[in-house]
PDB file of N, CA, C and O in Angstrom:
ATOM      1  N   MET A 986       8.376 -20.255 -22.662  1.00 79.00           N
ATOM      2  CA  MET A 986       8.160 -19.216 -21.716  1.00 79.00           C
ATOM      3  C   MET A 986       8.885 -19.578 -20.582  1.00 79.00           C
ATOM      4  O   MET A 986       9.084 -20.511 -19.887  1.00 79.00           O
ATOM      5  N   SER A 987       9.470 -18.348 -19.813  1.00 90.00           N
ATOM      6  CA  SER A 987      10.422 -18.176 -18.820  1.00 90.00           C
ATOM      7  C   SER A 987       9.894 -17.071 -17.800  1.00 90.00           C
ATOM      8  O   SER A 987       9.272 -16.324 -18.250  1.00 90.00           O
ATOM      9  N   THR A 988      10.425 -17.370 -16.717  1.00 90.00           N
ATOM     10  CA  THR A 988       9.964 -16.197 -15.587  1.00 90.00           C
ATOM     11  C   THR A 988      11.253 -15.740 -14.929  1.00 90.00           C
ATOM     12  O   THR A 988      12.138 -16.264 -14.952  1.00 90.00           O
ATOM     13  N   ARG A 989      11.269 -14.569 -14.536  1.00 93.00           N
ATOM     14  CA  ARG A 989      12.158 -13.984 -13.834  1.00 93.00           C
ATOM     15  C   ARG A 989      11.778 -13.089 -12.451  1.00 93.00           C
ATOM     16  O   ARG A 989      10.495 -12.445 -12.639  1.00 93.00           O
ATOM     17  N   HIS A 990      12.224 -13.165 -11.273  1.00 95.00           N
ATOM     18  CA  HIS A 990      11.618 -12.358 -10.327  1.00 95.00           C
ATOM     19  C   HIS A 990      12.435 -11.078 -10.276  1.00 95.00           C
ATOM     20  O   HIS A 990      13.210 -10.824 -10.882  1.00 95.00           O
ATOM     21  N   GLN A 991      11.367  -9.910  -9.832  1.00 96.00           N
ATOM     22  CA  GLN A 991      11.892  -8.709  -9.663  1.00 96.00           C
ATOM     23  C   GLN A 991      11.041  -8.237  -8.521  1.00 96.00           C
ATOM     24  O   GLN A 991      10.223  -8.497  -8.387  1.00 96.00           O
ATOM     25  N   VAL A 992      11.578  -6.962  -8.140  1.00 97.00           N
ATOM     26  CA  VAL A 992      10.951  -5.995  -7.174  1.00 97.00           C
ATOM     27  C   VAL A 992      10.365  -4.663  -8.034  1.00 97.00           C
ATOM     28  O   VAL A 992      11.016  -4.304  -8.732  1.00 97.00           O
ATOM     29  N   LYS A 993       8.885  -4.661  -7.580  1.00 97.00           N
ATOM     30  CA  LYS A 993       8.351  -3.325  -8.049  1.00 97.00           C
ATOM     31  C   LYS A 993       7.971  -2.585  -6.872  1.00 97.00           C
ATOM     32  O   LYS A 993       7.518  -3.292  -6.011  1.00 97.00           O
ATOM     33  N   LEU A 994       8.181  -1.175  -7.126  1.00 98.00           N
ATOM     34  CA  LEU A 994       8.154  -0.292  -6.293  1.00 98.00           C
ATOM     35  C   LEU A 994       6.607   0.350  -6.071  1.00 98.00           C
ATOM     36  O   LEU A 994       5.888   0.741  -7.498  1.00 98.00           O
ATOM     37  N   VAL A 995       5.859   0.310  -5.207  1.00 97.00           N
ATOM     38  CA  VAL A 995       4.339   0.895  -5.155  1.00 97.00           C
ATOM     39  C   VAL A 995       4.698   2.212  -4.129  1.00 97.00           C
ATOM     40  O   VAL A 995       4.831   1.974  -3.314  1.00 97.00           O
ATOM     41  N   ARG A 996       4.074   3.412  -4.722  1.00 97.00           N
ATOM     42  CA  ARG A 996       4.335   4.542  -3.950  1.00 97.00           C
ATOM     43  C   ARG A 996       2.742   5.364  -3.199  1.00 97.00           C
ATOM     44  O   ARG A 996       1.955   5.203  -4.689  1.00 97.00           O
ATOM     45  N   GLU A 997       2.507   5.062  -2.299  1.00 97.00           N
ATOM     46  CA  GLU A 997       1.343   6.093  -2.046  1.00 97.00           C
ATOM     47  C   GLU A 997       1.300   7.067  -0.746  1.00 97.00           C
ATOM     48  O   GLU A 997       2.034   6.506   0.142  1.00 97.00           O
ATOM     49  N   GLY A 998       1.116   8.008  -1.094  1.00 94.00           N
ATOM     50  CA  GLY A 998       1.429   9.140   0.116  1.00 94.00           C
ATOM     51  C   GLY A 998       2.804   9.027   0.591  1.00 94.00           C
ATOM     52  O   GLY A 998       4.013   9.014  -0.375  1.00 94.00           O
ATOM     53  N   GLN A 999       3.189   9.008   1.817  1.00 95.00           N
ATOM     54  CA  GLN A 999       4.248   8.787   2.442  1.00 95.00           C
ATOM     55  C   GLN A 999       4.915   7.204   2.542  1.00 95.00           C
ATOM     56  O   GLN A 999       6.292   7.507   3.087  1.00 95.00           O
ATOM     57  N   TYR A1000       4.458   6.448   1.897  1.00 97.00           N
ATOM     58  CA  TYR A1000       4.799   5.057   1.745  1.00 97.00           C
ATOM     59  C   TYR A1000       5.352   4.797   0.572  1.00 97.00           C
ATOM     60  O   TYR A1000       4.830   5.086  -0.793  1.00 97.00           O
ATOM     61  N   VAL A1001       6.253   3.604   0.628  1.00 97.00           N
ATOM     62  CA  VAL A1001       6.872   3.069  -0.729  1.00 97.00           C
ATOM     63  C   VAL A1001       7.088   1.632  -0.189  1.00 97.00           C
ATOM     64  O   VAL A1001       7.407   1.149   0.811  1.00 97.00           O
ATOM     65  N   ALA A1002       6.249   0.551  -0.902  1.00 98.00           N
ATOM     66  CA  ALA A1002       6.370  -0.874  -0.627  1.00 98.00           C
ATOM     67  C   ALA A1002       7.013  -1.312  -1.870  1.00 98.00           C
ATOM     68  O   ALA A1002       7.170  -1.144  -2.915  1.00 98.00           O
ATOM     69  N   GLU A1003       7.952  -2.325  -1.564  1.00 98.00           N
ATOM     70  CA  GLU A1003       8.843  -3.263  -2.276  1.00 98.00           C
ATOM     71  C   GLU A1003       8.039  -4.325  -2.568  1.00 98.00           C
ATOM     72  O   GLU A1003       7.963  -5.311  -1.651  1.00 98.00           O
ATOM     73  N   VAL A1004       7.390  -4.804  -3.709  1.00 98.00           N
ATOM     74  CA  VAL A1004       6.733  -5.994  -3.973  1.00 98.00           C
ATOM     75  C   VAL A1004       7.550  -6.885  -4.852  1.00 98.00           C
ATOM     76  O   VAL A1004       7.652  -6.605  -6.075  1.00 98.00           O
ATOM     77  N   GLU A1005       7.805  -8.286  -4.400  1.00 97.00           N
ATOM     78  CA  GLU A1005       8.389  -8.812  -5.251  1.00 97.00           C
ATOM     79  C   GLU A1005       7.451  -9.871  -6.305  1.00 97.00           C
ATOM     80  O   GLU A1005       6.408 -10.511  -5.776  1.00 97.00           O
ATOM     81  N   VAL A1006       7.435  -9.657  -7.274  1.00 97.00           N
ATOM     82  CA  VAL A1006       6.912 -10.450  -8.383  1.00 97.00           C
ATOM     83  C   VAL A1006       7.465 -11.028  -9.408  1.00 97.00           C
ATOM     84  O   VAL A1006       8.606 -11.431  -9.232  1.00 97.00           O
ATOM     85  N   GLU A1007       6.651 -12.108 -10.561  1.00 96.00           N
ATOM     86  CA  GLU A1007       7.197 -12.743 -11.244  1.00 96.00           C
ATOM     87  C   GLU A1007       6.983 -12.211 -12.466  1.00 96.00           C
ATOM     88  O   GLU A1007       5.633 -12.259 -12.772  1.00 96.00           O
ATOM     89  N   LEU A1008       7.954 -11.733 -13.399  1.00 94.00           N
ATOM     90  CA  LEU A1008       7.638 -11.522 -14.759  1.00 94.00           C
ATOM     91  C   LEU A1008       7.860 -12.832 -15.445  1.00 94.00           C
ATOM     92  O   LEU A1008       8.553 -13.713 -15.213  1.00 94.00           O
ATOM     93  N   ILE A1009       6.564 -12.826 -16.500  1.00 92.00           N
ATOM     94  CA  ILE A1009       6.679 -14.039 -17.491  1.00 92.00           C
ATOM     95  C   ILE A1009       7.118 -13.302 -19.065  1.00 92.00           C
ATOM     96  O   ILE A1009       6.915 -12.157 -19.461  1.00 92.00           O
ATOM     97  N   GLU A1010       8.402 -13.894 -19.285  1.00 91.00           N
ATOM     98  CA  GLU A1010       8.603 -13.485 -20.257  1.00 91.00           C
ATOM     99  C   GLU A1010       8.580 -14.560 -21.830  1.00 91.00           C
ATOM    100  O   GLU A1010       8.765 -15.996 -21.719  1.00 91.00           O
ATOM    101  N   GLU A1011       8.240 -14.051 -22.990  1.00 88.00           N
ATOM    102  CA  GLU A1011       7.946 -15.075 -23.929  1.00 88.00           C
ATOM    103  C   GLU A1011       8.667 -14.271 -25.475  1.00 88.00           C
ATOM    104  O   GLU A1011       9.058 -13.225 -25.146  1.00 88.00           O
ATOM    105  N   PRO A1012       9.090 -15.013 -26.075  1.00 86.00           N
ATOM    106  CA  PRO A1012       9.588 -14.382 -27.168  1.00 86.00           C
ATOM    107  C   PRO A1012       8.729 -13.605 -28.145  1.00 86.00           C
ATOM    108  O   PRO A1012       9.077 -12.750 -28.925  1.00 86.00           O
ATOM    109  N   GLU A1013       7.495 -13.788 -28.121  1.00 83.00           N
ATOM    110  CA  GLU A1013       6.538 -12.994 -28.876  1.00 83.00           C
ATOM    111  C   GLU A1013       5.902 -12.250 -28.048  1.00 83.00           C
ATOM    112  O   GLU A1013       5.197 -12.716 -26.759  1.00 83.00           O
ATOM    113  N   GLY A1014       4.753 -11.375 -28.581  1.00 79.00           N
ATOM    114  CA  GLY A1014       3.976 -10.640 -27.973  1.00 79.00           C
ATOM    115  C   GLY A1014       4.558  -9.254 -27.154  1.00 79.00           C
ATOM    116  O   GLY A1014       5.367  -8.636 -27.351  1.00 79.00           O
ATOM    117  N   TRP A1015       3.737  -9.124 -25.571  1.00 81.00           N
ATOM    118  CA  TRP A1015       3.622  -7.947 -25.164  1.00 81.00           C
ATOM    119  C   TRP A1015       4.928  -8.373 -23.888  1.00 81.00           C
ATOM    120  O   TRP A1015       4.511  -7.781 -22.562  1.00 81.00           O
ATOM    121  N   ALA A1016       5.952  -8.803 -23.871  1.00 82.00           N
ATOM    122  CA  ALA A1016       6.427  -9.540 -22.959  1.00 82.00           C
ATOM    123  C   ALA A1016       7.629  -8.430 -22.505  1.00 82.00           C
ATOM    124  O   ALA A1016       7.999  -7.871 -23.050  1.00 82.00           O
ATOM    125  N   PRO A1017       8.078  -8.327 -21.275  1.00 90.00           N
ATOM    126  CA  PRO A1017       7.794  -9.148 -19.937  1.00 90.00           C
ATOM    127  C   PRO A1017       6.406  -8.443 -19.809  1.00 90.00           C
ATOM    128  O   PRO A1017       6.183  -7.408 -19.766  1.00 90.00           O
ATOM    129  N   TYR A1018       5.413  -9.719 -18.684  1.00 91.00           N
ATOM    130  CA  TYR A1018       4.129  -9.028 -18.132  1.00 91.00           C
ATOM    131  C   TYR A1018       3.878  -9.951 -17.091  1.00 91.00           C
ATOM    132  O   TYR A1018       4.851 -10.438 -16.628  1.00 91.00           O
ATOM    133  N   LEU A1019       3.107  -9.288 -16.310  1.00 93.00           N
ATOM    134  CA  LEU A1019       2.958  -9.840 -14.858  1.00 93.00           C
ATOM    135  C   LEU A1019       1.497 -10.772 -15.027  1.00 93.00           C
ATOM    136  O   LEU A1019       1.080 -10.867 -15.850  1.00 93.00           O
ATOM    137  N   GLY A1020       1.705 -12.062 -14.175  1.00 93.00           N
ATOM    138  CA  GLY A1020       0.560 -12.647 -14.011  1.00 93.00           C
ATOM    139  C   GLY A1020      -0.338 -11.963 -13.312  1.00 93.00           C
ATOM    140  O   GLY A1020      -0.177 -11.013 -12.799  1.00 93.00           O
ATOM    141  N   VAL A1021      -1.690 -12.616 -13.420  1.00 95.00           N
ATOM    142  CA  VAL A1021      -2.858 -12.080 -12.764  1.00 95.00           C
ATOM    143  C   VAL A1021      -2.875 -11.921 -11.308  1.00 95.00           C
ATOM    144  O   VAL A1021      -3.126 -10.802 -10.655  1.00 95.00           O
ATOM    145  N   GLU A1022      -2.020 -13.149 -10.338  1.00 97.00           N
ATOM    146  CA  GLU A1022      -2.011 -13.032  -9.191  1.00 97.00           C
ATOM    147  C   GLU A1022      -1.206 -11.643  -8.645  1.00 97.00           C
ATOM    148  O   GLU A1022      -1.551 -11.387  -7.846  1.00 97.00           O
ATOM    149  N   ASP A1023      -0.093 -11.645  -9.438  1.00 97.00           N
ATOM    150  CA  ASP A1023       1.003 -10.651  -9.092  1.00 97.00           C
ATOM    151  C   ASP A1023       0.427  -9.115  -9.597  1.00 97.00           C
ATOM    152  O   ASP A1023       0.595  -8.173  -8.543  1.00 97.00           O
ATOM    153  N   ALA A1024      -0.157  -8.976 -10.082  1.00 96.00           N
ATOM    154  CA  ALA A1024      -0.893  -7.792 -10.418  1.00 96.00           C
ATOM    155  C   ALA A1024      -2.018  -7.509  -9.397  1.00 96.00           C
ATOM    156  O   ALA A1024      -2.314  -6.333  -9.107  1.00 96.00           O
ATOM    157  N   ARG A1025      -2.747  -8.456  -9.040  1.00 97.00           N
ATOM    158  CA  ARG A1025      -3.584  -8.213  -7.671  1.00 97.00           C
ATOM    159  C   ARG A1025      -2.741  -8.115  -6.555  1.00 97.00           C
ATOM    160  O   ARG A1025      -3.245  -7.213  -5.376  1.00 97.00           O
ATOM    161  N   LYS A1026      -1.772  -8.693  -6.520  1.00 97.00           N
ATOM    162  CA  LYS A1026      -0.932  -8.409  -5.381  1.00 97.00           C
ATOM    163  C   LYS A1026      -0.403  -6.970  -5.144  1.00 97.00           C
ATOM    164  O   LYS A1026      -0.444  -6.238  -4.415  1.00 97.00           O
ATOM    165  N   LEU A1027      -0.003  -6.410  -6.212  1.00 97.00           N
ATOM    166  CA  LEU A1027       0.213  -5.022  -6.492  1.00 97.00           C
ATOM    167  C   LEU A1027      -0.693  -4.198  -6.257  1.00 97.00           C
ATOM    168  O   LEU A1027      -0.716  -3.105  -5.274  1.00 97.00           O
ATOM    169  N   ASP A1028      -2.082  -4.453  -6.494  1.00 97.00           N
ATOM    170  CA  ASP A1028      -3.378  -3.351  -6.491  1.00 97.00           C
ATOM    171  C   ASP A1028      -3.515  -3.509  -4.962  1.00 97.00           C
ATOM    172  O   ASP A1028      -4.209  -2.798  -4.115  1.00 97.00           O
ATOM    173  N   ALA A1029      -3.438  -4.887  -4.458  1.00 98.00           N
ATOM    174  CA  ALA A1029      -3.934  -4.939  -3.010  1.00 98.00           C
ATOM    175  C   ALA A1029      -3.004  -4.145  -1.902  1.00 98.00           C
ATOM    176  O   ALA A1029      -3.287  -3.355  -1.171  1.00 98.00           O
ATOM    177  N   VAL A1030      -1.485  -4.186  -2.315  1.00 98.00           N
ATOM    178  CA  VAL A1030      -0.868  -3.482  -1.515  1.00 98.00           C
ATOM    179  C   VAL A1030      -0.856  -1.855  -1.720  1.00 98.00           C
ATOM    180  O   VAL A1030      -0.913  -1.032  -0.635  1.00 98.00           O
ATOM    181  N   ARG A1031      -1.379  -1.513  -3.081  1.00 97.00           N
ATOM    182  CA  ARG A1031      -1.545  -0.007  -3.007  1.00 97.00           C
ATOM    183  C   ARG A1031      -2.700   0.494  -2.489  1.00 97.00           C
ATOM    184  O   ARG A1031      -2.859   1.505  -1.656  1.00 97.00           O
ATOM    185  N   VAL A1032      -3.871  -0.464  -2.558  1.00 97.00           N
ATOM    186  CA  VAL A1032      -5.037  -0.143  -1.614  1.00 97.00           C
ATOM    187  C   VAL A1032      -4.758   0.002  -0.119  1.00 97.00           C
ATOM    188  O   VAL A1032      -5.482   0.979   0.487  1.00 97.00           O
ATOM    189  N   ALA A1033      -3.973  -0.874   0.356  1.00 97.00           N
ATOM    190  CA  ALA A1033      -3.777  -0.875   1.871  1.00 97.00           C
ATOM    191  C   ALA A1033      -2.860   0.266   1.993  1.00 97.00           C
ATOM    192  O   ALA A1033      -3.116   1.022   3.306  1.00 97.00           O
ATOM    193  N   LEU A1034      -2.114   0.649   1.404  1.00 97.00           N
ATOM    194  CA  LEU A1034      -1.227   1.933   1.636  1.00 97.00           C
ATOM    195  C   LEU A1034      -2.079   3.340   1.607  1.00 97.00           C
ATOM    196  O   LEU A1034      -2.255   4.028   2.196  1.00 97.00           O
ATOM    197  N   ARG A1035      -2.985   3.410   0.313  1.00 96.00           N
ATOM    198  CA  ARG A1035      -3.886   4.186   0.376  1.00 96.00           C
ATOM    199  C   ARG A1035      -4.865   4.456   1.422  1.00 96.00           C
ATOM    200  O   ARG A1035      -5.131   5.420   1.871  1.00 96.00           O
ATOM    201  N   GLU A1036      -5.119   3.546   2.178  1.00 96.00           N
ATOM    202  CA  GLU A1036      -6.070   3.380   3.250  1.00 96.00           C
ATOM    203  C   GLU A1036      -5.085   3.651   4.634  1.00 96.00           C
ATOM    204  O   GLU A1036      -5.732   3.737   5.687  1.00 96.00           O
ATOM    205  N   GLY A1037      -4.068   3.552   4.646  1.00 94.00           N
ATOM    206  CA  GLY A1037      -3.301   3.668   5.854  1.00 94.00           C
ATOM    207  C   GLY A1037      -3.015   2.345   6.645  1.00 94.00           C
ATOM    208  O   GLY A1037      -2.569   2.531   7.872  1.00 94.00           O
ATOM    209  N   ASP A1038      -3.315   1.459   5.908  1.00 96.00           N
ATOM    210  CA  ASP A1038      -3.147   0.032   6.528  1.00 96.00           C
ATOM    211  C   ASP A1038      -2.162  -0.653   6.369  1.00 96.00           C
ATOM    212  O   ASP A1038      -1.583  -1.337   5.264  1.00 96.00           O
ATOM    213  N   VAL A1039      -1.010  -0.031   6.869  1.00 97.00           N
ATOM    214  CA  VAL A1039       0.598  -0.495   6.896  1.00 97.00           C
ATOM    215  C   VAL A1039       0.872  -2.073   7.146  1.00 97.00           C
ATOM    216  O   VAL A1039       1.528  -2.851   6.336  1.00 97.00           O
ATOM    217  N   GLU A1040       0.095  -2.646   8.233  1.00 97.00           N
ATOM    218  CA  GLU A1040       0.306  -3.704   8.491  1.00 97.00           C
ATOM    219  C   GLU A1040      -0.055  -4.715   7.615  1.00 97.00           C
ATOM    220  O   GLU A1040       0.495  -5.466   7.188  1.00 97.00           O
ATOM    221  N   LYS A1041      -1.197  -4.419   6.856  1.00 97.00           N
ATOM    222  CA  LYS A1041      -1.626  -5.202   5.919  1.00 97.00           C
ATOM    223  C   LYS A1041      -0.973  -5.217   4.586  1.00 97.00           C
ATOM    224  O   LYS A1041      -0.501  -6.342   4.053  1.00 97.00           O
ATOM    225  N   ALA A1042      -0.647  -4.062   4.248  1.00 97.00           N
ATOM    226  CA  ALA A1042       0.521  -4.093   2.992  1.00 97.00           C
ATOM    227  C   ALA A1042       1.847  -4.769   3.394  1.00 97.00           C
ATOM    228  O   ALA A1042       2.582  -5.244   2.397  1.00 97.00           O
ATOM    229  N   SER A1043       2.285  -4.697   4.706  1.00 97.00           N
ATOM    230  CA  SER A1043       3.424  -5.504   4.999  1.00 97.00           C
ATOM    231  C   SER A1043       3.233  -6.646   5.226  1.00 97.00           C
ATOM    232  O   SER A1043       4.350  -7.428   4.968  1.00 97.00           O
ATOM    233  N   GLU A1044       2.118  -7.448   5.127  1.00 97.00           N
ATOM    234  CA  GLU A1044       2.270  -8.988   4.550  1.00 97.00           C
ATOM    235  C   GLU A1044       2.542  -9.317   3.171  1.00 97.00           C
ATOM    236  O   GLU A1044       2.984 -10.463   3.238  1.00 97.00           O
ATOM    237  N   GLN A1045       2.587  -8.535   2.459  1.00 96.00           N
ATOM    238  CA  GLN A1045       2.735  -9.065   0.991  1.00 96.00           C
ATOM    239  C   GLN A1045       3.916  -8.433   0.355  1.00 96.00           C
ATOM    240  O   GLN A1045       4.763  -8.439  -0.505  1.00 96.00           O
ATOM    241  N   SER A1046       4.804  -7.281   1.205  1.00 97.00           N
ATOM    242  CA  SER A1046       5.795  -6.672   0.968  1.00 97.00           C
ATOM    243  C   SER A1046       6.582  -5.765   2.071  1.00 97.00           C
ATOM    244  O   SER A1046       6.145  -6.087   3.091  1.00 97.00           O
ATOM    245  N   LYS A1047       7.532  -5.201   1.599  1.00 98.00           N
ATOM    246  CA  LYS A1047       8.368  -4.617   2.567  1.00 98.00           C
ATOM    247  C   LYS A1047       7.965  -2.991   2.300  1.00 98.00           C
ATOM    248  O   LYS A1047       8.161  -2.533   1.426  1.00 98.00           O
ATOM    249  N   VAL A1048       7.773  -2.470   3.759  1.00 98.00           N
ATOM    250  CA  VAL A1048       6.971  -0.977   3.525  1.00 98.00           C
ATOM    251  C   VAL A1048       7.689  -0.171   4.191  1.00 98.00           C
ATOM    252  O   VAL A1048       8.547  -0.262   5.222  1.00 98.00           O
ATOM    253  N   PHE A1049       8.172   0.996   3.444  1.00 97.00           N
ATOM    254  CA  PHE A1049       9.096   2.045   3.990  1.00 97.00           C
ATOM    255  C   PHE A1049       8.430   3.221   3.914  1.00 97.00           C
ATOM    256  O   PHE A1049       7.542   3.549   3.004  1.00 97.00           O
ATOM    257  N   ARG A1050       8.643   4.237   4.863  1.00 96.00           N
ATOM    258  CA  ARG A1050       8.067   5.590   5.081  1.00 96.00           C
ATOM    259  C   ARG A1050       9.125   6.475   4.507  1.00 96.00           C
ATOM    260  O   ARG A1050      10.466   6.662   4.677  1.00 96.00           O
ATOM    261  N   LEU A1051       8.505   7.617   3.422  1.00 95.00           N
ATOM    262  CA  LEU A1051       9.408   8.480   2.941  1.00 95.00           C
ATOM    263  C   LEU A1051       9.475   9.669   4.068  1.00 95.00           C
ATOM    264  O   LEU A1051       8.305   9.848   4.449  1.00 95.00           O
ATOM    265  N   MET A1052      10.581  10.410   4.036  1.00 94.00           N
ATOM    266  CA  MET A1052      10.971  11.543   4.981  1.00 94.00           C
ATOM    267  C   MET A1052      11.694  12.391   4.153  1.00 94.00           C
ATOM    268  O   MET A1052      12.740  12.261   3.629  1.00 94.00           O
ATOM    269  N   PRO A1053      11.311  13.833   3.877  1.00 91.00           N
ATOM    270  CA  PRO A1053      11.992  14.532   3.331  1.00 91.00           C
ATOM    271  C   PRO A1053      13.196  15.165   4.045  1.00 91.00           C
ATOM    272  O   PRO A1053      13.206  14.936   5.375  1.00 91.00           O
ATOM    273  N   ILE A1054      14.314  15.642   3.384  1.00 92.00           N
ATOM    274  CA  ILE A1054      15.241  15.988   4.334  1.00 92.00           C
ATOM    275  C   ILE A1054      15.957  17.436   3.943  1.00 92.00           C
ATOM    276  O   ILE A1054      15.480  17.915   2.742  1.00 92.00           O
ATOM    277  N   ALA A1055      16.085  18.262   4.747  1.00 93.00           N
ATOM    278  CA  ALA A1055      16.507  19.301   4.553  1.00 93.00           C
ATOM    279  C   ALA A1055      18.001  19.520   4.112  1.00 93.00           C
ATOM    280  O   ALA A1055      18.836  18.887   4.707  1.00 93.00           O
ATOM    281  N   VAL A1056      17.952  20.056   2.908  1.00 88.00           N
ATOM    282  CA  VAL A1056      19.376  20.380   2.536  1.00 88.00           C
ATOM    283  C   VAL A1056      19.915  21.769   2.708  1.00 88.00           C
ATOM    284  O   VAL A1056      19.300  22.665   2.384  1.00 88.00           O
TER     285      VAL A1056
END
């Protein structure tokens, strides 16, 4: 079993968060997959953004605001 780091994006409304997670790789099964703690971290960031609590979401991720541009 080996692991590698990856950044997952979580989008809720006008916000996007970059969350660093560790993917677990195995030669068999459903690899790569997230560990339980990383899955909970993604869910916590998603819930915080959904509730508009950017400060809480930014404790575990980098948070960005999406802005439409006129072309």
